[in-house]
mmCIF file of C-alpha atoms in Angstrom:
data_model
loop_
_atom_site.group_PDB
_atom_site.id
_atom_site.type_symbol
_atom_site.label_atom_id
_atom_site.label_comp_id
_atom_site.label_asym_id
_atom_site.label_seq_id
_atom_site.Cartn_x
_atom_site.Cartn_y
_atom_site.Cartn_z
ATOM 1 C CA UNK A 1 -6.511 -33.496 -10.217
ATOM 2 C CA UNK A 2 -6.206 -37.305 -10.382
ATOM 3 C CA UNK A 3 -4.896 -38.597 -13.559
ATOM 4 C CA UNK A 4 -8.875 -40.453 -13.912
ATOM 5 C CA UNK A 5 -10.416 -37.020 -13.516
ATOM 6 C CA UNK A 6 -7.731 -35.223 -16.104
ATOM 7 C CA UNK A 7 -8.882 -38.216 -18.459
ATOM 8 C CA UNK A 8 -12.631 -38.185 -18.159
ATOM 9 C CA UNK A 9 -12.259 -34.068 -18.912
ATOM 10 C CA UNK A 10 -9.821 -34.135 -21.502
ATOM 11 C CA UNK A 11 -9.735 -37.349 -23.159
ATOM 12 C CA UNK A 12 -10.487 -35.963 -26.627
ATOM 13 C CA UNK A 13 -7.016 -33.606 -26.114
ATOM 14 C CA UNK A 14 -5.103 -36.763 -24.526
ATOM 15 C CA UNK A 15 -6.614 -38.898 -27.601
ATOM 16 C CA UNK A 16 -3.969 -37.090 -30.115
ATOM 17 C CA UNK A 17 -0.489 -38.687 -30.008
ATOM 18 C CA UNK A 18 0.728 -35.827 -29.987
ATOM 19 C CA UNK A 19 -0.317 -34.132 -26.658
ATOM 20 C CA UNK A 20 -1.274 -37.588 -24.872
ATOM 21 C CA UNK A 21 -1.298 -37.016 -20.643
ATOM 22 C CA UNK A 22 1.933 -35.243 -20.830
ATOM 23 C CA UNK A 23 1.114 -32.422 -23.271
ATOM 24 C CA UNK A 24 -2.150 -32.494 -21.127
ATOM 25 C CA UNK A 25 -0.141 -31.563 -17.652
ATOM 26 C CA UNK A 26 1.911 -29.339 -19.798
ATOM 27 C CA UNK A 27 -1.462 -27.091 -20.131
ATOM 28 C CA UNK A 28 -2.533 -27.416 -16.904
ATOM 29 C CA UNK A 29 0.523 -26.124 -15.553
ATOM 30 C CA UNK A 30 0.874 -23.492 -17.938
ATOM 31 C CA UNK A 31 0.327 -20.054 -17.101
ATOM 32 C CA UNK A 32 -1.186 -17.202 -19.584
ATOM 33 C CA UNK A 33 -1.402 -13.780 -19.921
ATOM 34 C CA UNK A 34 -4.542 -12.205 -22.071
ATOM 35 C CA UNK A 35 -4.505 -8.360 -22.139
ATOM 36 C CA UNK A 36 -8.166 -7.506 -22.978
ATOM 37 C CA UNK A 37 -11.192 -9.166 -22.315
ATOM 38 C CA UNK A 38 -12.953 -8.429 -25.491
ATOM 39 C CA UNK A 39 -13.825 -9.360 -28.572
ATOM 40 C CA UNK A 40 -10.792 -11.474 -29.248
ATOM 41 C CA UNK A 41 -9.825 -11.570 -25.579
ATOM 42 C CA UNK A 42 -13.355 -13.771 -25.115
ATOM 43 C CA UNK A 43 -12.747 -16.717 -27.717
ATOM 44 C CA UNK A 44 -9.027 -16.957 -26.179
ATOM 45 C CA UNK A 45 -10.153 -17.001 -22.818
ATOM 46 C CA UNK A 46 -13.140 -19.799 -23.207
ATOM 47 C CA UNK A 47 -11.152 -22.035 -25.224
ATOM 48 C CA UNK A 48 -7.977 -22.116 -22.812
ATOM 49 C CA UNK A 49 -10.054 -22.304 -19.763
ATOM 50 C CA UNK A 50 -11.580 -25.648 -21.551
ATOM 51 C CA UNK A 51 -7.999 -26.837 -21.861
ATOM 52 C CA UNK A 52 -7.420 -26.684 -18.451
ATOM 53 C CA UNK A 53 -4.943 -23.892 -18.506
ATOM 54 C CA UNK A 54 -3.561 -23.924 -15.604
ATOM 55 C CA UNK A 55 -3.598 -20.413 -14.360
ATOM 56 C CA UNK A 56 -5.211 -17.323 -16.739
ATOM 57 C CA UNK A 57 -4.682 -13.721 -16.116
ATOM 58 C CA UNK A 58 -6.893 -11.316 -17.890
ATOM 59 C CA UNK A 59 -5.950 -7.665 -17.652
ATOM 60 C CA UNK A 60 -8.646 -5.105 -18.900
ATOM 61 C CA UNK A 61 -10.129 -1.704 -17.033
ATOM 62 C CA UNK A 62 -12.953 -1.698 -19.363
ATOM 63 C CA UNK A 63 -16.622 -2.336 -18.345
ATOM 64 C CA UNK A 64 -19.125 -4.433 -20.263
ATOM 65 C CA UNK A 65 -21.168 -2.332 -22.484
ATOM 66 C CA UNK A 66 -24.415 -3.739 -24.220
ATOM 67 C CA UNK A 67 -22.730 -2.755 -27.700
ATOM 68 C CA UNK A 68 -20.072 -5.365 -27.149
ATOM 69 C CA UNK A 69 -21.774 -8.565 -26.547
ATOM 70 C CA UNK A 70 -22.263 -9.136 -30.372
ATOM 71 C CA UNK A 71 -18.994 -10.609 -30.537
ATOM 72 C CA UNK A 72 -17.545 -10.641 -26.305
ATOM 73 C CA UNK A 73 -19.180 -13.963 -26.100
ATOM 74 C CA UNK A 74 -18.101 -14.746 -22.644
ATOM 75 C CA UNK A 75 -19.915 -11.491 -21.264
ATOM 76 C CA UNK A 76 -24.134 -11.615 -21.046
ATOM 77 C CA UNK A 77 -26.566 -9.116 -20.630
ATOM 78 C CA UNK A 78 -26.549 -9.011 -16.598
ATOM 79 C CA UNK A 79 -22.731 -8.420 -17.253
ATOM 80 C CA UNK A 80 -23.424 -4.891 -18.124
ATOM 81 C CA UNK A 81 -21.623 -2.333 -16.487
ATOM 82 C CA UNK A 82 -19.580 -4.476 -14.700
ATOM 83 C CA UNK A 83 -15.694 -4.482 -14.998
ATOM 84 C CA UNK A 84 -14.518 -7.315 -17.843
ATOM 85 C CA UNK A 85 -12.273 -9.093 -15.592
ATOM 86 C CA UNK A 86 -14.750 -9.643 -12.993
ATOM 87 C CA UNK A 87 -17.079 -10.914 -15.748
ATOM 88 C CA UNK A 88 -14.074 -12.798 -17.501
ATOM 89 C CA UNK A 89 -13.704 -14.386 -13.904
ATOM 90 C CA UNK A 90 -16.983 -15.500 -13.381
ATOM 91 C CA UNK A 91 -17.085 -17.182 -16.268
ATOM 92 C CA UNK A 92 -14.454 -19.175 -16.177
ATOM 93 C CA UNK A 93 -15.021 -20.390 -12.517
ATOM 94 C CA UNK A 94 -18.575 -21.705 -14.233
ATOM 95 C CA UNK A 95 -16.389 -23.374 -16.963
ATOM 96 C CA UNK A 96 -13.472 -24.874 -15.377
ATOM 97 C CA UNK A 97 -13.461 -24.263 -11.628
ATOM 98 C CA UNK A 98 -9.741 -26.278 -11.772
ATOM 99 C CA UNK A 99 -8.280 -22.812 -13.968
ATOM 100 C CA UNK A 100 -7.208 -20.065 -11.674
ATOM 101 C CA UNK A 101 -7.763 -17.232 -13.330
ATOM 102 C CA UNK A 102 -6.045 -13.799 -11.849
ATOM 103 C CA UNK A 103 -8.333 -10.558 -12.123
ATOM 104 C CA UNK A 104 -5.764 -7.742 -13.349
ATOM 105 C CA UNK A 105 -8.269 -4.278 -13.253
ATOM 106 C CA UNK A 106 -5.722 -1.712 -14.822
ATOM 107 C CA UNK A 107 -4.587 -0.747 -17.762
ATOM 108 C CA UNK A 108 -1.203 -2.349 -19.197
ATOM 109 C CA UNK A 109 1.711 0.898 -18.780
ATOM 110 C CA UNK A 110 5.063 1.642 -18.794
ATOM 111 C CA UNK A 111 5.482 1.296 -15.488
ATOM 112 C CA UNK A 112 3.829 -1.931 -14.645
ATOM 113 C CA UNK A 113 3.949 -3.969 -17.898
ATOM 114 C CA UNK A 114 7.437 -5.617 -17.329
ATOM 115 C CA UNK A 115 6.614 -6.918 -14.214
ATOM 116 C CA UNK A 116 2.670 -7.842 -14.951
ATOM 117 C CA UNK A 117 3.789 -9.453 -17.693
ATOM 118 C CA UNK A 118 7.190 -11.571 -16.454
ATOM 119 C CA UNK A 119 5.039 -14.097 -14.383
ATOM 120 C CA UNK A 120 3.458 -16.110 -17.072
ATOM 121 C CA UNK A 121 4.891 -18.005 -19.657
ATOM 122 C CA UNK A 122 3.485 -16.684 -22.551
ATOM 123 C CA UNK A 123 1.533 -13.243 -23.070
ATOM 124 C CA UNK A 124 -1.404 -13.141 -25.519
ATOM 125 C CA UNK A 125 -2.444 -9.554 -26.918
ATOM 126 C CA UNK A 126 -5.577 -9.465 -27.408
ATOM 127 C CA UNK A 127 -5.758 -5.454 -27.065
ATOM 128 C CA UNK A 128 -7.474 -2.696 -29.296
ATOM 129 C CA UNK A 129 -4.534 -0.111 -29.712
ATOM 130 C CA UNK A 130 -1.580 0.834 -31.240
ATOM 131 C CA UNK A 131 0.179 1.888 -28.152
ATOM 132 C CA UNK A 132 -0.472 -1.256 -26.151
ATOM 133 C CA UNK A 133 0.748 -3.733 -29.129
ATOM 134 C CA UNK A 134 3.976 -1.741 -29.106
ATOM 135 C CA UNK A 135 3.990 -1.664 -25.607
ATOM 136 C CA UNK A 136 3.716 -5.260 -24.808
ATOM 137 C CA UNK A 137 5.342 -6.342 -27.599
ATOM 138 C CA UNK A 138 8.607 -4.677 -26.242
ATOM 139 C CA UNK A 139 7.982 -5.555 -22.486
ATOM 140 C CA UNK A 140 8.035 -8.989 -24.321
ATOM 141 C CA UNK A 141 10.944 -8.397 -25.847
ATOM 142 C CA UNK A 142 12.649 -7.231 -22.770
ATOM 143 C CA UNK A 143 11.235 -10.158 -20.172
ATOM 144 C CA UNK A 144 11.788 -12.894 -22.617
ATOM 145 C CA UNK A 145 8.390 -13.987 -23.147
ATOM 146 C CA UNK A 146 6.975 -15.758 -26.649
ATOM 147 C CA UNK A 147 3.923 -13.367 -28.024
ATOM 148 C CA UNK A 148 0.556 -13.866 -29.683
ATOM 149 C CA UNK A 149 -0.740 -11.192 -31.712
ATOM 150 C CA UNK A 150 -3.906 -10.847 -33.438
ATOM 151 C CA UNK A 151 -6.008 -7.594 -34.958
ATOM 152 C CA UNK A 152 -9.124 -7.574 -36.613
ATOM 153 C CA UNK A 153 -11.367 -4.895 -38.279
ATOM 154 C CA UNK A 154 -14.545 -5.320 -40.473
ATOM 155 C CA UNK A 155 -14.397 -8.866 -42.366
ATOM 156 C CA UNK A 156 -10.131 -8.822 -41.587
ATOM 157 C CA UNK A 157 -7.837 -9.860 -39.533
ATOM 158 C CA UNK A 158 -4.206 -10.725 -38.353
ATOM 159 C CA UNK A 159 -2.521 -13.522 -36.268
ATOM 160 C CA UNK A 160 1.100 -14.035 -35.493
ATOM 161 C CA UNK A 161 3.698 -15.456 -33.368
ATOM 162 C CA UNK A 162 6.219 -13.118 -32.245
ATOM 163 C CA UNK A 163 9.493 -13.477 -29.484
ATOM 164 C CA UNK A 164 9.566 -17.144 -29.642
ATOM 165 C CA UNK A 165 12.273 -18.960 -29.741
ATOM 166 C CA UNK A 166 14.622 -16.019 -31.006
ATOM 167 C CA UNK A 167 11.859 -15.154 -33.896
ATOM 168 C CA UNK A 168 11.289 -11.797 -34.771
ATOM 169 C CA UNK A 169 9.079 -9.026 -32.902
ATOM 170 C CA UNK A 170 6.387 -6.679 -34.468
ATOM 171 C CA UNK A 171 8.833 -3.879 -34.547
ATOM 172 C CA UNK A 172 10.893 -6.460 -37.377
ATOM 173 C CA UNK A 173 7.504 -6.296 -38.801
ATOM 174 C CA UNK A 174 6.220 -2.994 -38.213
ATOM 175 C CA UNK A 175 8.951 -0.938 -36.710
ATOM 176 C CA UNK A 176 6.300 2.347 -36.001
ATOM 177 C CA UNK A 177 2.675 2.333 -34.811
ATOM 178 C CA UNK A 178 0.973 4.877 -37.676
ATOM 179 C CA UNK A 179 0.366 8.064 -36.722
ATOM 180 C CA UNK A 180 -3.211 8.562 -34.499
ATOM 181 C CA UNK A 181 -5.049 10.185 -37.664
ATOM 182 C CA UNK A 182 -4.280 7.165 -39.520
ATOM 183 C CA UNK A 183 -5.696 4.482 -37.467
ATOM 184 C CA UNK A 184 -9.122 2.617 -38.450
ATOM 185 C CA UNK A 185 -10.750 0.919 -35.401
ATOM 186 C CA UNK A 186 -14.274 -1.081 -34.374
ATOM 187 C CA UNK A 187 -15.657 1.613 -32.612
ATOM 188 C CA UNK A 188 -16.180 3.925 -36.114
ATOM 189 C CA UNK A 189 -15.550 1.198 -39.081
ATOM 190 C CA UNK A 190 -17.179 -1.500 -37.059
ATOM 191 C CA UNK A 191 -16.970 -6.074 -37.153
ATOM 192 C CA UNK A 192 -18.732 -8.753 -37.863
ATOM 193 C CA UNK A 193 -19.122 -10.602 -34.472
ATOM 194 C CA UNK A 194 -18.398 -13.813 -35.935
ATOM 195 C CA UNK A 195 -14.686 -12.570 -37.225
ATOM 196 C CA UNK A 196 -13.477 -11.958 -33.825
ATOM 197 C CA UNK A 197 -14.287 -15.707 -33.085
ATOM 198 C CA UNK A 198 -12.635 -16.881 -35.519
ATOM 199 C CA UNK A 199 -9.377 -15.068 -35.194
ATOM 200 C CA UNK A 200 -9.487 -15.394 -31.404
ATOM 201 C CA UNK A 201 -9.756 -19.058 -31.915
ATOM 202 C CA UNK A 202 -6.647 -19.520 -33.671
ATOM 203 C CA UNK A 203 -4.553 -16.805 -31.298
ATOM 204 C CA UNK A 204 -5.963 -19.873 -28.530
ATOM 205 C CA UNK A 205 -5.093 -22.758 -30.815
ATOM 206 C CA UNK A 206 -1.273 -21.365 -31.339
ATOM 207 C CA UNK A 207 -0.949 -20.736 -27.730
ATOM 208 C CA UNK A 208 -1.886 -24.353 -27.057
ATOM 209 C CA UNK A 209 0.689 -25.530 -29.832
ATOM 210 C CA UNK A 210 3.296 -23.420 -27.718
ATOM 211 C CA UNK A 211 2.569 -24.854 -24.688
ATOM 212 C CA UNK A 212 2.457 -28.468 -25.516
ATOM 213 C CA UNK A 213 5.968 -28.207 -28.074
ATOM 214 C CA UNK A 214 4.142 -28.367 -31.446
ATOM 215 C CA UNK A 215 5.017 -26.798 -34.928
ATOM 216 C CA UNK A 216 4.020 -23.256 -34.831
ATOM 217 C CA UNK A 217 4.464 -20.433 -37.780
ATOM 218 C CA UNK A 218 7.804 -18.593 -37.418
ATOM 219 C CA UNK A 219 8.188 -15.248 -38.744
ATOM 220 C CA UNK A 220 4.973 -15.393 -40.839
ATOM 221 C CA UNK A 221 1.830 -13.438 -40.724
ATOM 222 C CA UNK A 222 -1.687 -15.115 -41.511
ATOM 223 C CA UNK A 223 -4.040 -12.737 -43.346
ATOM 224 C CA UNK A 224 -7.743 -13.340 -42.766
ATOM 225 C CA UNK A 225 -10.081 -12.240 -45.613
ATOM 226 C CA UNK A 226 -13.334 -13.695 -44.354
ATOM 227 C CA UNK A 227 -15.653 -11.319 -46.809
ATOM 228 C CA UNK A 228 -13.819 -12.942 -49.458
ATOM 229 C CA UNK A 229 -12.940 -16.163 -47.475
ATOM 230 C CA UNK A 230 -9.352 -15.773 -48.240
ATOM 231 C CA UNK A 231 -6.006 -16.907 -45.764
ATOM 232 C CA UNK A 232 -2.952 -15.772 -46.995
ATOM 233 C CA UNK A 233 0.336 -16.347 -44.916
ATOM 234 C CA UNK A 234 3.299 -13.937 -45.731
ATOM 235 C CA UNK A 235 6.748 -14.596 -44.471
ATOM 236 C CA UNK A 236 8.747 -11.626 -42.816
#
């Protein structure tokens, strides 16, 4: 893009001192991982594509289902029953057809998640499991990449940093995922559609600080109470 065209798009980003043009090519040649194309997966995904992130990958080898577009904003009715990528894609070509964003249909594994995950620069998880957090948070460990995590559940939710910068992982956190029997999740306790926006938007909003070398959390977890509207950040 010309350096009139980056301005007239993102002026109000180039505006604060503290991006200016050069944070502003630091996004758009910036390149981002999002595993799942959900509920927080959606906010993540429309907000960095209006950044101008460079190049997003979305991996997710769920379909749309009409049960999830109270909070998976970027999908729509006709999206049902098609893969989330695909509908991810399409989206963001409508949005910002300067962001190339890379379809990945499968599920994140063992055996592909170190070398899915080692060509972007950062890697936000934006998954519904246990087994995937640990997963990728370890593949992060192991390829060197910084780490977004967020969770959410009812009115609640989580957001941290992890990996960046030699700051701790989810396993200093967390070392174990809790047992199967012990796990609450959307599909049988259920969220508000809203709280998914809201968390998703700051998972986007740290990314962006990453990517354009602004102050970010270290080793602290932000606790979202939104049926109480309470944030709480704990140090670990």
């Amino acid at each position: 893009m010309k350096n009139e065209d980056i301005f007239a798009r993102y002026s109000r980003q180039i505006f604060i001192d503290e991006v200016g043009l050069e944070g502003q090519r630091k996004i758009m040649a910036s390149k981002v991982l999002i595993v799942g194309a959900g509920g927080l997966g959606s906010p993540v995904i429309q907000y960095l594509a209006a950044a101008g992130v460079g190049t997003l990958g979305v991996a997710d080898f769920d379909q749309v289902e009409l049960h999830n577009l109270n909070r998976q904003v970027i999908h729509k009715e006709q999206s049902v029953g098609k893969s989330k990528v695909s509908s991810a894609a399409e989206f963001v070509k409508k949005l910002n057809h300067h962001v190339h964003c890379i379809e990945i249909e499968e599920k994140i594994e063992p055996s592909n998640a170190e070398q899915i995950l080692s060509g972007y620069d950062m890697v936000i998880d934006c998954s519904d499991n246990f087994s995937t957090r640990y997963l990728i948070n370890d593949s992060c460990v192991i390829v060197k990449k910084p780490l977004i995590y967020g969770s959410i559940l009812e009115f609640s939710g989580q957001v941290a940093i992890f990996n960046h910068k030699g700051s701790k992982n989810l396993r200093d956190l967390f070392p174990e995922p809790p047992f199967n029997e012990d796990i609450p999740d959307c599909d049988s306790l259920g969220v508000l559609g809203t709280l998914p926006g809201i968390v998703g938007s700051m998972m986007a909003n740290l990314s962006l600080h990453i990517i354009t070398d602004l102050p970010v959390p270290i080793n602290q977890m932000t606790l979202i109470d939104t049926f109480n509207w309470r944030f709480q950040s704990v140090d670990f």
